């Protein structure tokens, strides 16, 4: 059982061997992080080994189950480790050393000033290639469902207390998890707060892989919204 007050960090990761070590070490070094869990979701590189060697608890899916699937496994693993009452911090694997800034996301939840905090990122050092189509879909969908306008509706950097986690599960599949989570937690009447956090991640470019990523995001966000329509 945890003796300190803090959150358990959960990182869904696929093919992140280049960055996962720095991300794990940055999070593990925070006073407000009790433990770091990495769910390797069917990587074809050695993400799992690197994460384990960096001090994380690691669980590996032999096949990819999507981001939400990895997050669900992460929560189950946290519960098994005895963190079943602790807030949860979800962090993307590609934040590298900047992940240490996530302390700013955890503090308001520990202080009971918010039930769900969501990091908004500053302008990124490398330019992105997206048109913002998925961002708009997510923002407008959350707004239609709840009246709340998200600055960065797709941000995966989120800290939830147990009331918010209860409201947010089961997660919307795949890349719909963030938009579904915001709607479900708001509809439960809980406090959702966006917090600017000084983070840098790998910006998705304009190549075919990036376009496929955005297409998959669009499909999953739309599905999350459809399943929450008229409720
Ligand atoms: N579980 C799971 N996670 C993934 C998959 N693809 C990417 N990720 C992770 O999801 C997070 C966000 O992915 P990223 O490529 O940074 O997306 P972006 O920030 O939206 O451009 C990172 O931690 C990735 O390692 C996948 O197929 N399954
Ligand atoms: Mg990213």
mmCIF file of C-alpha atoms and ligand atoms in Angstrom:
data_model
loop_
_atom_site.group_PDB
_atom_site.id
_atom_site.type_symbol
_atom_site.label_atom_id
_atom_site.label_comp_id
_atom_site.label_asym_id
_atom_site.label_seq_id
_atom_site.Cartn_x
_atom_site.Cartn_y
_atom_site.Cartn_z
ATOM 1 C CA UNK A 1 0.000 0.000 0.000
ATOM 2 C CA UNK A 2 1.226 3.495 -0.774
ATOM 3 C CA UNK A 3 2.456 5.445 2.219
ATOM 4 C CA UNK A 4 3.049 8.733 0.393
ATOM 5 C CA UNK A 5 0.355 10.916 -1.112
ATOM 6 C CA UNK A 6 0.572 10.943 -4.852
ATOM 7 C CA UNK A 7 -0.629 9.551 -8.148
ATOM 8 C CA UNK A 8 0.346 6.400 -9.989
ATOM 9 C CA UNK A 9 1.603 7.182 -13.491
ATOM 10 C CA UNK A 10 0.396 5.050 -16.398
ATOM 11 C CA UNK A 11 2.064 5.306 -19.807
ATOM 12 C CA UNK A 12 0.498 3.595 -22.849
ATOM 13 C CA UNK A 13 3.377 3.022 -25.249
ATOM 14 C CA UNK A 14 3.849 1.584 -28.717
ATOM 15 C CA UNK A 15 7.275 1.560 -30.391
ATOM 16 C CA UNK A 16 8.695 4.179 -28.050
ATOM 17 C CA UNK A 17 12.140 2.684 -27.286
ATOM 18 C CA UNK A 18 13.755 6.005 -28.255
ATOM 19 C CA UNK A 19 11.920 8.077 -25.654
ATOM 20 C CA UNK A 20 10.396 5.844 -23.008
ATOM 21 C CA UNK A 21 13.455 5.778 -20.731
ATOM 22 C CA UNK A 22 13.572 9.541 -20.366
ATOM 23 C CA UNK A 23 9.820 9.708 -19.828
ATOM 24 C CA UNK A 24 9.890 7.028 -17.118
ATOM 25 C CA UNK A 25 12.861 8.546 -15.303
ATOM 26 C CA UNK A 26 11.331 12.040 -15.368
ATOM 27 C CA UNK A 27 8.060 10.810 -13.876
ATOM 28 C CA UNK A 28 9.663 8.487 -11.327
ATOM 29 C CA UNK A 29 11.679 11.431 -10.030
ATOM 30 C CA UNK A 30 8.602 13.395 -9.005
ATOM 31 C CA UNK A 31 7.560 13.409 -5.335
ATOM 32 C CA UNK A 32 3.913 13.298 -6.416
ATOM 33 C CA UNK A 33 4.380 10.101 -8.476
ATOM 34 C CA UNK A 34 4.184 6.881 -6.445
ATOM 35 C CA UNK A 35 5.119 4.451 -9.208
ATOM 36 C CA UNK A 36 5.345 4.371 -12.988
ATOM 37 C CA UNK A 37 3.542 1.713 -15.020
ATOM 38 C CA UNK A 38 4.212 1.218 -18.730
ATOM 39 C CA UNK A 39 1.833 -0.775 -20.877
ATOM 40 C CA UNK A 40 3.660 -1.849 -24.003
ATOM 41 C CA UNK A 41 0.894 -2.280 -26.540
ATOM 42 C CA UNK A 42 2.322 -4.692 -29.085
ATOM 43 C CA UNK A 43 5.531 -2.824 -29.832
ATOM 44 C CA UNK A 44 7.835 -4.232 -32.480
ATOM 45 C CA UNK A 45 10.856 -2.587 -30.824
ATOM 46 C CA UNK A 46 12.235 -3.142 -27.305
ATOM 47 C CA UNK A 47 10.053 -0.563 -25.551
ATOM 48 C CA UNK A 48 9.176 -3.048 -22.782
ATOM 49 C CA UNK A 49 12.791 -3.904 -21.954
ATOM 50 C CA UNK A 50 13.879 -0.274 -21.961
ATOM 51 C CA UNK A 51 10.960 0.724 -19.753
ATOM 52 C CA UNK A 52 11.709 -2.073 -17.270
ATOM 53 C CA UNK A 53 15.389 -1.172 -17.139
ATOM 54 C CA UNK A 54 14.358 2.431 -16.394
ATOM 55 C CA UNK A 55 12.476 1.388 -13.279
ATOM 56 C CA UNK A 56 8.887 1.093 -14.487
ATOM 57 C CA UNK A 57 6.455 -1.720 -13.796
ATOM 58 C CA UNK A 58 5.834 -3.145 -17.259
ATOM 59 C CA UNK A 59 2.986 -5.142 -18.718
ATOM 60 C CA UNK A 60 3.086 -6.170 -22.339
ATOM 61 C CA UNK A 61 0.225 -6.786 -24.748
ATOM 62 C CA UNK A 62 1.502 -9.186 -27.420
ATOM 63 C CA UNK A 63 -0.900 -7.537 -29.886
ATOM 64 C CA UNK A 64 -1.951 -3.899 -30.002
ATOM 65 C CA UNK A 65 -5.303 -3.179 -28.343
ATOM 66 C CA UNK A 66 -5.248 0.575 -28.984
ATOM 67 C CA UNK A 67 -4.553 3.404 -26.597
ATOM 68 C CA UNK A 68 -7.670 2.926 -24.484
ATOM 69 C CA UNK A 69 -6.974 -0.801 -24.146
ATOM 70 C CA UNK A 70 -3.508 -0.097 -22.854
ATOM 71 C CA UNK A 71 -4.852 2.499 -20.407
ATOM 72 C CA UNK A 72 -7.440 0.020 -19.101
ATOM 73 C CA UNK A 73 -4.735 -2.588 -18.496
ATOM 74 C CA UNK A 74 -2.692 0.098 -16.746
ATOM 75 C CA UNK A 75 -5.499 0.844 -14.289
ATOM 76 C CA UNK A 76 -5.972 -2.868 -13.576
ATOM 77 C CA UNK A 77 -2.249 -3.243 -12.940
ATOM 78 C CA UNK A 78 -2.234 -0.208 -10.632
ATOM 79 C CA UNK A 79 -5.084 -1.725 -8.631
ATOM 80 C CA UNK A 80 -3.210 -5.031 -8.354
ATOM 81 C CA UNK A 81 -0.137 -3.200 -7.057
ATOM 82 C CA UNK A 82 -2.221 -1.714 -4.233
ATOM 83 C CA UNK A 83 -2.814 1.733 -5.741
ATOM 84 C CA UNK A 84 -6.555 1.146 -5.969
ATOM 85 C CA UNK A 85 -7.345 4.337 -4.029
ATOM 86 C CA UNK A 86 -4.724 6.529 -5.648
ATOM 87 C CA UNK A 87 -5.296 9.107 -8.353
ATOM 88 C CA UNK A 88 -4.032 8.108 -11.769
ATOM 89 C CA UNK A 89 -1.791 10.170 -14.059
ATOM 90 C CA UNK A 90 -1.911 9.208 -17.735
ATOM 91 C CA UNK A 91 1.102 10.394 -19.696
ATOM 92 C CA UNK A 92 2.121 9.787 -23.293
ATOM 93 C CA UNK A 93 5.424 8.002 -23.809
ATOM 94 C CA UNK A 94 6.886 10.637 -26.134
ATOM 95 C CA UNK A 95 7.225 13.496 -23.608
ATOM 96 C CA UNK A 96 10.774 12.473 -22.681
ATOM 97 C CA UNK A 97 12.388 14.670 -19.992
ATOM 98 C CA UNK A 98 9.648 17.307 -20.213
ATOM 99 C CA UNK A 99 7.323 14.811 -18.458
ATOM 100 C CA UNK A 100 8.654 16.150 -15.151
ATOM 101 C CA UNK A 101 6.484 19.241 -15.686
ATOM 102 C CA UNK A 102 3.433 17.023 -15.103
ATOM 103 C CA UNK A 103 3.774 17.758 -11.401
ATOM 104 C CA UNK A 104 1.614 20.780 -12.268
ATOM 105 C CA UNK A 105 -1.162 18.441 -13.383
ATOM 106 C CA UNK A 106 -1.106 16.243 -10.290
ATOM 107 C CA UNK A 107 -1.066 18.964 -7.624
ATOM 108 C CA UNK A 108 -4.605 20.331 -8.216
ATOM 109 C CA UNK A 109 -6.031 16.797 -7.966
ATOM 110 C CA UNK A 110 -4.117 16.027 -4.758
ATOM 111 C CA UNK A 111 -5.304 19.366 -3.349
ATOM 112 C CA UNK A 112 -8.899 18.428 -4.301
ATOM 113 C CA UNK A 113 -9.249 21.485 -6.501
ATOM 114 C CA UNK A 114 -10.183 19.346 -9.524
ATOM 115 C CA UNK A 115 -11.396 15.819 -10.242
ATOM 116 C CA UNK A 116 -9.798 15.666 -13.701
ATOM 117 C CA UNK A 117 -6.940 17.871 -14.849
ATOM 118 C CA UNK A 118 -5.886 17.976 -18.508
ATOM 119 C CA UNK A 119 -2.574 19.438 -19.657
ATOM 120 C CA UNK A 120 -2.547 22.014 -22.418
ATOM 121 C CA UNK A 121 0.768 22.138 -24.244
ATOM 122 C CA UNK A 122 2.651 25.274 -25.323
ATOM 123 C CA UNK A 123 3.487 25.778 -29.036
ATOM 124 C CA UNK A 124 5.731 22.870 -30.017
ATOM 125 C CA UNK A 125 9.363 23.364 -31.101
ATOM 126 C CA UNK A 126 8.863 21.403 -34.313
ATOM 127 C CA UNK A 127 5.924 22.346 -36.524
ATOM 128 C CA UNK A 128 3.028 19.906 -36.880
ATOM 129 C CA UNK A 129 1.415 18.797 -40.092
ATOM 130 C CA UNK A 130 -2.231 18.477 -39.107
ATOM 131 C CA UNK A 131 -5.039 20.744 -40.226
ATOM 132 C CA UNK A 132 -6.712 20.565 -36.833
ATOM 133 C CA UNK A 133 -9.682 18.604 -38.175
ATOM 134 C CA UNK A 134 -9.663 16.020 -35.378
ATOM 135 C CA UNK A 135 -9.122 18.723 -32.767
ATOM 136 C CA UNK A 136 -12.178 20.603 -34.032
ATOM 137 C CA UNK A 137 -14.287 17.443 -34.123
ATOM 138 C CA UNK A 138 -13.348 16.690 -30.525
ATOM 139 C CA UNK A 139 -13.836 20.243 -29.275
ATOM 140 C CA UNK A 140 -17.208 20.734 -30.957
ATOM 141 C CA UNK A 141 -18.397 17.296 -29.878
ATOM 142 C CA UNK A 142 -17.526 17.875 -26.224
ATOM 143 C CA UNK A 143 -19.163 21.291 -26.413
ATOM 144 C CA UNK A 144 -22.378 19.900 -27.899
ATOM 145 C CA UNK A 145 -22.527 17.174 -25.258
ATOM 146 C CA UNK A 146 -21.655 19.257 -22.201
ATOM 147 C CA UNK A 147 -21.426 22.990 -22.976
ATOM 148 C CA UNK A 148 -17.732 22.975 -21.996
ATOM 149 C CA UNK A 149 -15.133 24.207 -24.479
ATOM 150 C CA UNK A 150 -11.780 22.431 -24.389
ATOM 151 C CA UNK A 151 -8.680 24.268 -25.541
ATOM 152 C CA UNK A 152 -6.900 20.975 -26.355
ATOM 153 C CA UNK A 153 -9.567 18.244 -26.426
ATOM 154 C CA UNK A 154 -7.171 15.460 -27.505
ATOM 155 C CA UNK A 155 -4.473 15.985 -24.879
ATOM 156 C CA UNK A 156 -3.542 12.606 -23.404
ATOM 157 C CA UNK A 157 -1.880 14.076 -20.316
ATOM 158 C CA UNK A 158 -4.548 13.683 -17.660
ATOM 159 C CA UNK A 159 -4.763 13.219 -13.894
ATOM 160 C CA UNK A 160 -7.961 11.751 -12.408
ATOM 161 C CA UNK A 161 -9.030 11.085 -8.875
ATOM 162 C CA UNK A 162 -10.969 7.898 -8.232
ATOM 163 C CA UNK A 163 -14.397 9.564 -8.618
ATOM 164 C CA UNK A 164 -13.409 10.795 -12.074
ATOM 165 C CA UNK A 165 -11.905 7.437 -13.001
ATOM 166 C CA UNK A 166 -15.141 5.714 -12.011
ATOM 167 C CA UNK A 167 -17.139 8.097 -14.194
ATOM 168 C CA UNK A 168 -14.692 7.702 -17.088
ATOM 169 C CA UNK A 169 -14.688 3.903 -17.280
ATOM 170 C CA UNK A 170 -15.176 1.857 -19.357
ATOM 171 C CA UNK A 171 -13.102 4.023 -21.702
ATOM 172 C CA UNK A 172 -14.130 4.856 -25.248
ATOM 173 C CA UNK A 173 -12.054 2.620 -27.564
ATOM 174 C CA UNK A 174 -8.791 3.536 -29.227
ATOM 175 C CA UNK A 175 -8.092 7.201 -29.840
ATOM 176 C CA UNK A 176 -11.594 8.194 -28.678
ATOM 177 C CA UNK A 177 -10.542 7.793 -25.056
ATOM 178 C CA UNK A 178 -9.777 11.442 -24.303
ATOM 179 C CA UNK A 179 -12.927 12.943 -25.808
ATOM 180 C CA UNK A 180 -15.097 10.235 -24.240
ATOM 181 C CA UNK A 181 -13.439 10.788 -20.864
ATOM 182 C CA UNK A 182 -14.032 14.536 -20.867
ATOM 183 C CA UNK A 183 -17.712 14.078 -21.679
ATOM 184 C CA UNK A 184 -18.282 11.284 -19.150
ATOM 185 C CA UNK A 185 -16.552 13.107 -16.284
ATOM 186 C CA UNK A 186 -18.334 16.394 -17.011
ATOM 187 C CA UNK A 187 -21.702 14.645 -17.254
ATOM 188 C CA UNK A 188 -21.068 13.116 -13.827
ATOM 189 C CA UNK A 189 -20.974 16.687 -12.504
ATOM 190 C CA UNK A 190 -17.275 16.554 -11.665
ATOM 191 C CA UNK A 191 -14.669 19.328 -11.961
ATOM 192 C CA UNK A 192 -12.568 19.301 -15.123
ATOM 193 C CA UNK A 193 -9.735 21.834 -15.367
ATOM 194 C CA UNK A 194 -7.257 22.446 -18.182
ATOM 195 C CA UNK A 195 -3.802 23.331 -16.849
ATOM 196 C CA UNK A 196 -1.002 24.783 -19.003
ATOM 197 C CA UNK A 197 2.025 22.515 -18.617
ATOM 198 C CA UNK A 198 5.426 23.075 -20.213
ATOM 199 C CA UNK A 199 5.619 19.862 -22.264
ATOM 200 C CA UNK A 200 7.115 18.961 -25.635
ATOM 201 C CA UNK A 201 6.183 15.809 -27.537
ATOM 202 C CA UNK A 202 6.989 14.323 -30.921
ATOM 203 C CA UNK A 203 4.864 16.263 -33.366
ATOM 204 C CA UNK A 204 3.070 14.130 -35.930
ATOM 205 C CA UNK A 205 4.192 15.174 -39.406
ATOM 206 C CA UNK A 206 2.664 14.983 -42.865
ATOM 207 C CA UNK A 207 3.892 11.598 -44.129
ATOM 208 C CA UNK A 208 1.611 8.663 -44.847
ATOM 209 C CA UNK A 209 1.996 7.243 -41.357
ATOM 210 C CA UNK A 210 0.942 10.565 -39.855
ATOM 211 C CA UNK A 211 -2.067 10.778 -42.160
ATOM 212 C CA UNK A 212 -3.144 7.253 -41.194
ATOM 213 C CA UNK A 213 -2.745 8.192 -37.520
ATOM 214 C CA UNK A 214 -5.021 11.196 -37.975
ATOM 215 C CA UNK A 215 -7.575 9.162 -39.915
ATOM 216 C CA UNK A 216 -7.691 6.580 -37.115
ATOM 217 C CA UNK A 217 -8.026 9.359 -34.532
ATOM 218 C CA UNK A 218 -10.901 10.917 -36.482
ATOM 219 C CA UNK A 219 -12.732 7.577 -36.745
ATOM 220 C CA UNK A 220 -12.361 6.802 -33.021
ATOM 221 C CA UNK A 221 -13.313 10.304 -31.835
ATOM 222 C CA UNK A 222 -16.412 10.225 -34.031
ATOM 223 C CA UNK A 223 -17.359 6.832 -32.618
ATOM 224 C CA UNK A 224 -16.915 8.073 -29.038
ATOM 225 C CA UNK A 225 -19.186 11.042 -29.818
ATOM 226 C CA UNK A 226 -21.843 8.925 -31.551
ATOM 227 C CA UNK A 227 -22.029 6.571 -28.591
ATOM 228 C CA UNK A 228 -22.561 9.568 -26.311
ATOM 229 C CA UNK A 229 -25.180 11.299 -28.475
ATOM 230 C CA UNK A 230 -28.627 11.895 -26.959
ATOM 231 C CA UNK A 231 -27.643 10.668 -23.546
HETATM 232 N N1 LIG B 1 -1.760 1.534 -26.750
HETATM 233 C C1 LIG B 1 -1.331 2.127 -27.836
HETATM 234 N N2 LIG B 1 -0.662 3.248 -27.683
HETATM 235 C C2 LIG B 1 -0.201 3.833 -28.781
HETATM 236 C C3 LIG B 1 -0.410 3.334 -30.087
HETATM 237 N N3 LIG B 1 0.179 4.169 -30.947
HETATM 238 C C4 LIG B 1 0.747 5.135 -30.193
HETATM 239 N N4 LIG B 1 0.527 4.931 -28.886
HETATM 240 C C5 LIG B 1 0.939 5.727 -27.735
HETATM 241 O O1 LIG B 1 -0.032 6.744 -27.545
HETATM 242 C C6 LIG B 1 0.620 7.947 -27.127
HETATM 243 C C7 LIG B 1 0.297 9.062 -28.085
HETATM 244 O O2 LIG B 1 0.798 8.711 -29.346
HETATM 245 P P1 LIG B 1 1.438 9.795 -30.287
HETATM 246 O O3 LIG B 1 2.005 9.083 -31.459
HETATM 247 O O4 LIG B 1 2.339 10.654 -29.481
HETATM 248 O O5 LIG B 1 0.134 10.582 -30.762
HETATM 249 P P2 LIG B 1 -0.132 12.146 -30.867
HETATM 250 O O6 LIG B 1 0.484 12.786 -29.680
HETATM 251 O O7 LIG B 1 -1.615 12.237 -30.940
HETATM 252 O O8 LIG B 1 0.507 12.579 -32.149
HETATM 253 C C8 LIG B 1 2.103 7.609 -27.038
HETATM 254 O O9 LIG B 1 2.383 7.272 -25.710
HETATM 255 C C9 LIG B 1 2.254 6.404 -27.944
HETATM 256 O O10 LIG B 1 3.316 5.551 -27.570
HETATM 257 C C10 LIG B 1 -1.153 2.116 -30.196
HETATM 258 O O11 LIG B 1 -1.406 1.584 -31.281
HETATM 259 N N5 LIG B 1 -1.578 1.561 -29.028
HETATM 260 MG MG1 LIG B 2 2.540 12.623 -28.991
#
